[in-house]
Amino acid sequence: MIVVTGASGNVGGQVVALLAAAGERVTAVSRRTAELPEGVRQVRADLDDPAGLKDAFEGADALFLLVAGQNPQAILDAAMAGGVRRVVLLSSQGAGTRPDFYRHPAAFEDAVRRSGLEWTILRPGGFHSNAYAWAESVRGGRSAAAPFGDVGLPTIDPADIAEVAAAVLREDGHAGRVYELTGPAPTTPRERVAAIGAALGTPVRFAEQTREEARAQMLQFMPEQVVEGTLAILGEPTDAEQRVSPDVERVLGRAPRSFADWAVRNASAFR
Ligand SMILES: NC(=O)c1ccc[n+]([C@@H]2O[C@H](COP(=O)([O-])OP(=O)(O)OC[C@H]3O[C@@H](n4cnc5c(N)ncnc54)[C@H](OP(=O)(O)O)[C@@H]3O)[C@@H](O)[C@H]2O)c1
């Protein structure tokens, strides 16, 4: 049985669906009630209260863990007590390139490496789906605002992250690996907005934000340290942050999906 945390979220929900479709027994963990495929067991629990996870881990072999809660060691102890032998951690590119800003995922990585479990770490860069932040302004006024309009980054499709996670949870041969997950090519915010316009069949105006405007907006839903790290990646990416990684193709045997492809599949959110 495989336990999937973050099951009510973007990536975790798709991991649950893929595993269930492959015939795996799945336990889905989240605080909110998630809509789940038939046959998936739901456990509502908080990763900040590892004692409450005991029931979820009973009889589990593998764990898909996302970075939430303050005590990764306690989560892993509860997982091992339930029988978990393999853990796949959804970390973040920043844990490798800017560990001083991304302390939370870096701490989860340390705990996973020291756990004695068979571990694999996934380090995605920015998600294609961060473009949902533009959905309201595109729907309302056919415009989208972002900073650093001409800086390119190889953002990744969350569906590809989920597919990699499902493969790594089910297959042997990934133990002790750190996979950097990116899309197939760098795109700039201006190009991503244009791709949404193309998917809609109508132009969308790009409005360049200043760093301060972006910072104020991001502080509404991210801790300050993560905001500073994210602004640094968006504005002054290192070579490592701009590089296209071969790892999605290595695991899935196909290229990662482009932002334009994501925009077409998700156009209804912007209509
Ligand atoms: N967006 C990016 O560009 C990016 C880049 C690199 C890495 N990441 C990482 O990728 C992760 C997944 O992204 P996503 O788009 O799938 O996120 P999401 O849609 O916001 O989902 C987050 C999930 O985490 C669960 N969760 C949060 N706190 C929890 C807690 N204390 N206990 C139990 N569950 C908790 C939420 O469930 P409930 O609220 O129902 O509990 C939800 O299912 C993020 O956490 C982020 O660290 C994101």
GROMACS .gro file of C-alpha atoms and ligand atoms in nm:
model
  319
    1MET     CA    1   0.000   0.000   0.000
    2ILE     CA    2   0.124   0.348  -0.087
    3VAL     CA    3   0.052   0.655   0.127
    4VAL     CA    4   0.023   0.983  -0.066
    5THR     CA    5   0.040   1.311   0.127
    6GLY     CA    6  -0.090   1.635  -0.025
    7ALA     CA    7  -0.370   1.431  -0.182
    8SER     CA    8  -0.606   1.732  -0.203
    9GLY     CA    9  -0.339   1.929  -0.394
   10ASN     CA   10  -0.225   1.976  -0.748
   11VAL     CA   11   0.056   1.716  -0.761
   12GLY     CA   12  -0.060   1.476  -0.487
   13GLY     CA   13  -0.410   1.445  -0.637
   14GLN     CA   14  -0.261   1.338  -0.969
   15VAL     CA   15  -0.021   1.093  -0.796
   16VAL     CA   16  -0.323   0.930  -0.627
   17ALA     CA   17  -0.511   0.903  -0.960
   18LEU     CA   18  -0.213   0.748  -1.142
   19LEU     CA   19  -0.142   0.493  -0.869
   20ALA     CA   20  -0.509   0.394  -0.840
   21ALA     CA   21  -0.536   0.357  -1.219
   22ALA     CA   22  -0.229   0.128  -1.207
   23GLY     CA   23  -0.409  -0.095  -0.956
   24GLU     CA   24  -0.213   0.006  -0.644
   25ARG     CA   25  -0.376   0.019  -0.301
   26VAL     CA   26  -0.357   0.386  -0.200
   27THR     CA   27  -0.415   0.584   0.119
   28ALA     CA   28  -0.465   0.956   0.052
   29VAL     CA   29  -0.368   1.199   0.329
   30SER     CA   30  -0.471   1.564   0.356
   31ARG     CA   31  -0.635   1.797   0.606
   32ARG     CA   32  -0.924   1.884   0.375
   33THR     CA   33  -1.151   1.620   0.223
   34ALA     CA   34  -1.020   1.532  -0.122
   35GLU     CA   35  -1.217   1.403  -0.419
   36LEU     CA   36  -1.068   1.062  -0.479
   37PRO     CA   37  -1.098   0.777  -0.727
   38GLU     CA   38  -1.310   0.483  -0.616
   39GLY     CA   39  -1.130   0.241  -0.383
   40VAL     CA   40  -0.879   0.495  -0.246
   41ARG     CA   41  -0.876   0.514   0.135
   42GLN     CA   42  -0.894   0.867   0.274
   43VAL     CA   43  -0.727   0.970   0.601
   44ARG     CA   44  -0.766   1.329   0.711
   45ALA     CA   45  -0.456   1.422   0.909
   46ASP     CA   46  -0.214   1.708   0.967
   47LEU     CA   47   0.156   1.652   0.895
   48ASP     CA   48   0.220   1.882   1.190
   49ASP     CA   49   0.061   1.616   1.415
   50PRO     CA   50   0.256   1.298   1.330
   51ALA     CA   51   0.076   1.101   1.605
   52GLY     CA   52  -0.242   1.144   1.400
   53LEU     CA   53  -0.074   0.973   1.103
   54LYS     CA   54  -0.050   0.630   1.272
   55ASP     CA   55  -0.368   0.501   1.111
   56ALA     CA   56  -0.260   0.621   0.763
   57PHE     CA   57   0.072   0.432   0.777
   58GLU     CA   58  -0.061   0.100   0.910
   59GLY     CA   59   0.046  -0.166   0.656
   60ALA     CA   60   0.209   0.084   0.414
   61ASP     CA   61   0.512  -0.003   0.197
   62ALA     CA   62   0.584   0.334   0.038
   63LEU     CA   63   0.528   0.705   0.104
   64PHE     CA   64   0.495   1.008  -0.123
   65LEU     CA   65   0.590   1.294   0.108
   66LEU     CA   66   0.556   1.663   0.047
   67VAL     CA   67   0.716   1.936   0.253
   68ALA     CA   68   0.461   2.030   0.521
   69GLY     CA   69   0.474   2.034   0.899
   70GLN     CA   70   0.773   2.125   1.110
   71ASN     CA   71   0.908   1.783   1.211
   72PRO     CA   72   1.007   1.560   0.918
   73GLN     CA   73   1.180   1.312   1.151
   74ALA     CA   74   0.858   1.248   1.344
   75ILE     CA   75   0.667   1.190   1.016
   76LEU     CA   76   0.932   0.943   0.899
   77ASP     CA   77   0.935   0.765   1.237
   78ALA     CA   78   0.557   0.719   1.215
   79ALA     CA   79   0.594   0.593   0.857
   80MET     CA   80   0.861   0.338   0.953
   81ALA     CA   81   0.656   0.220   1.251
   82GLY     CA   82   0.373   0.144   1.006
   83GLY     CA   83   0.600  -0.058   0.773
   84VAL     CA   84   0.710   0.200   0.511
   85ARG     CA   85   1.038   0.103   0.338
   86ARG     CA   86   1.048   0.351   0.047
   87VAL     CA   87   0.998   0.728   0.051
   88VAL     CA   88   0.974   0.969  -0.242
   89LEU     CA   89   1.011   1.332  -0.131
   90LEU     CA   90   0.867   1.621  -0.333
   91SER     CA   91   1.132   1.881  -0.249
   92SER     CA   92   1.222   2.189  -0.450
   93GLN     CA   93   1.503   2.295  -0.686
   94GLY     CA   94   1.587   2.574  -0.440
   95ALA     CA   95   1.689   2.318  -0.175
   96GLY     CA   96   1.986   2.243  -0.398
   97THR     CA   97   2.061   2.584  -0.552
   98ARG     CA   98   1.968   2.816  -0.259
   99PRO     CA   99   1.952   2.609   0.062
  100ASP     CA  100   1.978   2.923   0.281
  101PHE     CA  101   1.644   3.046   0.146
  102TYR     CA  102   1.480   2.704   0.107
  103ARG     CA  103   1.553   2.573   0.459
  104HIS     CA  104   1.223   2.387   0.494
  105PRO     CA  105   1.268   2.152   0.194
  106ALA     CA  106   1.641   2.125   0.275
  107ALA     CA  107   1.554   2.002   0.627
  108PHE     CA  108   1.312   1.744   0.483
  109GLU     CA  109   1.584   1.626   0.242
  110ASP     CA  110   1.830   1.583   0.531
  111ALA     CA  111   1.578   1.382   0.732
  112VAL     CA  112   1.494   1.158   0.435
  113ARG     CA  113   1.863   1.090   0.360
  114ARG     CA  114   1.932   1.000   0.723
  115SER     CA  115   1.616   0.788   0.766
  116GLY     CA  116   1.758   0.451   0.663
  117LEU     CA  117   1.465   0.420   0.421
  118GLU     CA  118   1.509   0.364   0.047
  119TRP     CA  119   1.474   0.727  -0.065
  120THR     CA  120   1.440   0.930  -0.384
  121ILE     CA  121   1.427   1.310  -0.388
  122LEU     CA  122   1.239   1.505  -0.658
  123ARG     CA  123   1.353   1.866  -0.705
  124PRO     CA  124   1.117   2.047  -0.941
  125GLY     CA  125   1.173   2.402  -1.055
  126GLY     CA  126   0.876   2.640  -1.090
  127PHE     CA  127   0.548   2.479  -1.199
  128HIS     CA  128   0.364   2.562  -1.523
  129SER     CA  129   0.056   2.581  -1.298
  130ASN     CA  130   0.189   2.889  -1.115
  131ALA     CA  131   0.021   3.060  -1.412
  132TYR     CA  132  -0.313   2.998  -1.236
  133ALA     CA  133  -0.221   3.317  -1.046
  134TRP     CA  134  -0.313   3.500  -1.368
  135ALA     CA  135  -0.651   3.326  -1.415
  136GLU     CA  136  -0.865   3.602  -1.260
  137SER     CA  137  -0.700   3.894  -1.445
  138VAL     CA  138  -0.702   3.702  -1.774
  139ARG     CA  139  -1.071   3.613  -1.732
  140GLY     CA  140  -1.163   3.965  -1.618
  141GLY     CA  141  -0.943   4.188  -1.834
  142ARG     CA  142  -0.729   3.975  -2.070
  143SER     CA  143  -0.409   4.082  -1.890
  144ALA     CA  144  -0.145   3.915  -1.670
  145ALA     CA  145   0.122   4.076  -1.450
  146ALA     CA  146   0.459   3.932  -1.350
  147PRO     CA  147   0.811   4.055  -1.274
  148PHE     CA  148   1.122   3.984  -1.487
  149GLY     CA  149   0.918   3.946  -1.809
  150ASP     CA  150   1.213   3.848  -2.025
  151VAL     CA  151   1.396   3.606  -1.796
  152GLY     CA  152   1.354   3.246  -1.911
  153LEU     CA  153   1.314   2.942  -1.684
  154PRO     CA  154   1.229   2.581  -1.778
  155THR     CA  155   0.907   2.550  -1.574
  156ILE     CA  156   0.755   2.203  -1.538
  157ASP     CA  157   0.411   2.051  -1.582
  158PRO     CA  158   0.279   1.925  -1.244
  159ALA     CA  159   0.131   1.630  -1.435
  160ASP     CA  160   0.487   1.527  -1.530
  161ILE     CA  161   0.601   1.556  -1.166
  162ALA     CA  162   0.311   1.329  -1.066
  163GLU     CA  163   0.398   1.080  -1.338
  164VAL     CA  164   0.763   1.069  -1.229
  165ALA     CA  165   0.656   1.028  -0.866
  166ALA     CA  166   0.420   0.740  -0.949
  167ALA     CA  167   0.693   0.563  -1.149
  168VAL     CA  168   0.954   0.607  -0.877
  169LEU     CA  169   0.711   0.485  -0.608
  170ARG     CA  170   0.634   0.167  -0.805
  171GLU     CA  171   0.965   0.080  -0.976
  172ASP     CA  172   1.301  -0.035  -0.841
  173GLY     CA  173   1.623   0.136  -0.949
  174HIS     CA  174   1.564   0.490  -0.818
  175ALA     CA  175   1.704   0.454  -0.464
  176GLY     CA  176   1.949   0.725  -0.356
  177ARG     CA  177   1.876   0.940  -0.663
  178VAL     CA  178   1.801   1.313  -0.669
  179TYR     CA  179   1.600   1.401  -0.980
  180GLU     CA  180   1.598   1.762  -1.101
  181LEU     CA  181   1.263   1.808  -1.277
  182THR     CA  182   1.221   2.077  -1.543
  183GLY     CA  183   1.020   2.135  -1.857
  184PRO     CA  184   1.164   2.092  -2.208
  185ALA     CA  185   1.285   2.452  -2.262
  186PRO     CA  186   1.312   2.785  -2.082
  187THR     CA  187   1.020   3.024  -2.138
  188THR     CA  188   0.985   3.381  -2.016
  189PRO     CA  189   0.675   3.513  -1.834
  190ARG     CA  190   0.598   3.721  -2.145
  191GLU     CA  191   0.608   3.405  -2.361
  192ARG     CA  192   0.391   3.212  -2.114
  193VAL     CA  193   0.127   3.486  -2.122
  194ALA     CA  194   0.137   3.480  -2.502
  195ALA     CA  195   0.090   3.099  -2.494
  196ILE     CA  196  -0.222   3.142  -2.280
  197GLY     CA  197  -0.351   3.394  -2.535
  198ALA     CA  198  -0.281   3.145  -2.816
  199ALA     CA  199  -0.464   2.870  -2.625
  200LEU     CA  200  -0.764   3.104  -2.581
  201GLY     CA  201  -0.749   3.231  -2.938
  202THR     CA  202  -0.737   3.591  -2.816
  203PRO     CA  203  -0.442   3.815  -2.717
  204VAL     CA  204  -0.356   3.859  -2.349
  205ARG     CA  205  -0.163   4.172  -2.247
  206PHE     CA  206   0.157   4.124  -2.043
  207ALA     CA  207   0.210   4.384  -1.767
  208GLU     CA  208   0.561   4.392  -1.619
  209GLN     CA  209   0.562   4.425  -1.238
  210THR     CA  210   0.846   4.583  -1.043
  211ARG     CA  211   1.032   4.358  -0.798
  212GLU     CA  212   0.861   4.544  -0.509
  213GLU     CA  213   0.513   4.494  -0.655
  214ALA     CA  214   0.580   4.123  -0.700
  215ARG     CA  215   0.731   4.098  -0.351
  216ALA     CA  216   0.424   4.257  -0.189
  217GLN     CA  217   0.193   4.019  -0.375
  218MET     CA  218   0.396   3.707  -0.292
  219LEU     CA  219   0.420   3.798   0.078
  220GLN     CA  220   0.043   3.746   0.099
  221PHE     CA  221   0.083   3.369   0.061
  222MET     CA  222   0.451   3.279   0.112
  223PRO     CA  223   0.698   3.315   0.405
  224GLU     CA  224   0.943   3.603   0.361
  225GLN     CA  225   1.248   3.379   0.321
  226VAL     CA  226   1.082   3.183   0.039
  227VAL     CA  227   0.971   3.508  -0.128
  228GLU     CA  228   1.331   3.635  -0.134
  229GLY     CA  229   1.458   3.303  -0.270
  230THR     CA  230   1.185   3.289  -0.534
  231LEU     CA  231   1.247   3.648  -0.648
  232ALA     CA  232   1.618   3.569  -0.680
  233ILE     CA  233   1.542   3.262  -0.896
  234LEU     CA  234   1.289   3.453  -1.112
  235GLY     CA  235   1.511   3.760  -1.154
  236GLU     CA  236   1.870   3.639  -1.139
  237PRO     CA  237   1.863   3.264  -1.205
  238THR     CA  238   2.190   3.071  -1.186
  239ASP     CA  239   2.302   2.851  -1.475
  240ALA     CA  240   2.176   2.547  -1.279
  241GLU     CA  241   1.830   2.705  -1.244
  242GLN     CA  242   1.806   2.779  -1.617
  243ARG     CA  243   1.935   2.441  -1.732
  244VAL     CA  244   1.696   2.187  -1.887
  245SER     CA  245   1.731   1.861  -1.694
  246PRO     CA  246   1.724   1.520  -1.867
  247ASP     CA  247   1.566   1.354  -1.561
  248VAL     CA  248   1.195   1.352  -1.665
  249GLU     CA  249   1.294   1.179  -1.988
  250ARG     CA  250   1.530   0.946  -1.800
  251VAL     CA  251   1.245   0.822  -1.577
  252LEU     CA  252   0.948   0.834  -1.818
  253GLY     CA  253   1.121   0.762  -2.151
  254ARG     CA  254   0.964   1.071  -2.308
  255ALA     CA  255   1.026   1.444  -2.310
  256PRO     CA  256   0.855   1.665  -2.051
  257ARG     CA  257   0.547   1.860  -2.164
  258SER     CA  258   0.580   2.224  -2.268
  259PHE     CA  259   0.409   2.526  -2.115
  260ALA     CA  260   0.209   2.572  -2.439
  261ASP     CA  261   0.076   2.217  -2.401
  262TRP     CA  262  -0.024   2.288  -2.038
  263ALA     CA  263  -0.197   2.611  -2.146
  264VAL     CA  264  -0.407   2.427  -2.405
  265ARG     CA  265  -0.509   2.155  -2.156
  266ASN     CA  266  -0.594   2.414  -1.889
  267ALA     CA  267  -0.742   2.691  -2.106
  268SER     CA  268  -1.084   2.662  -1.937
  269ALA     CA  269  -0.935   2.817  -1.619
  270PHE     CA  270  -0.863   3.137  -1.818
  271ARG     CA  271  -1.188   3.164  -2.022
  272LIG     N1  272   0.466   2.580  -0.723
  272LIG     C1  273   0.596   2.570  -0.748
  272LIG     O1  274   0.651   2.639  -0.836
  272LIG     C2  275   0.679   2.472  -0.669
  272LIG     C3  276   0.814   2.458  -0.703
  272LIG     C4  277   0.891   2.364  -0.634
  272LIG     C5  278   0.833   2.287  -0.533
  272LIG     N2  279   0.702   2.306  -0.501
  272LIG     C6  280   0.645   2.221  -0.393
  272LIG     O2  281   0.546   2.136  -0.445
  272LIG     C7  282   0.451   2.111  -0.343
  272LIG     C8  283   0.319   2.063  -0.403
  272LIG     O3  284   0.270   2.162  -0.488
  272LIG     P1  285   0.115   2.160  -0.526
  272LIG     O4  286   0.099   2.255  -0.640
  272LIG     O5  287   0.066   2.020  -0.537
  272LIG     O6  288   0.055   2.227  -0.393
  272LIG     P2  289  -0.095   2.247  -0.352
  272LIG     O7  290  -0.187   2.222  -0.466
  272LIG     O8  291  -0.103   2.376  -0.278
  272LIG     O9  292  -0.117   2.130  -0.247
  272LIG     C9  293  -0.055   2.127  -0.124
  272LIG    C10  294  -0.103   2.004  -0.050
  272LIG    O10  295  -0.037   1.997   0.075
  272LIG    C11  296  -0.130   1.962   0.174
  272LIG     N3  297  -0.083   2.013   0.302
  272LIG    C12  298  -0.031   2.136   0.327
  272LIG     N4  299  -0.001   2.148   0.458
  272LIG    C13  300  -0.034   2.028   0.515
  272LIG    C14  301  -0.028   1.977   0.647
  272LIG     N5  302   0.019   2.051   0.750
  272LIG     N6  303  -0.071   1.852   0.670
  272LIG    C15  304  -0.120   1.775   0.570
  272LIG     N7  305  -0.128   1.818   0.442
  272LIG    C16  306  -0.086   1.943   0.416
  272LIG    C17  307  -0.257   2.029   0.126
  272LIG    O11  308  -0.368   1.961   0.178
  272LIG     P3  309  -0.469   2.019   0.287
  272LIG    O12  310  -0.467   2.169   0.279
  272LIG    O13  311  -0.600   1.955   0.250
  272LIG    O14  312  -0.414   1.964   0.411
  272LIG    C18  313  -0.251   2.001  -0.023
  272LIG    O15  314  -0.301   1.872  -0.052
  272LIG    C19  315   0.442   2.240  -0.264
  272LIG    O16  316   0.418   2.206  -0.131
  272LIG    C20  317   0.580   2.304  -0.284
  272LIG    O17  318   0.656   2.284  -0.166
  272LIG    C21  319   0.624   2.394  -0.567
   0.00000   0.00000   0.00000
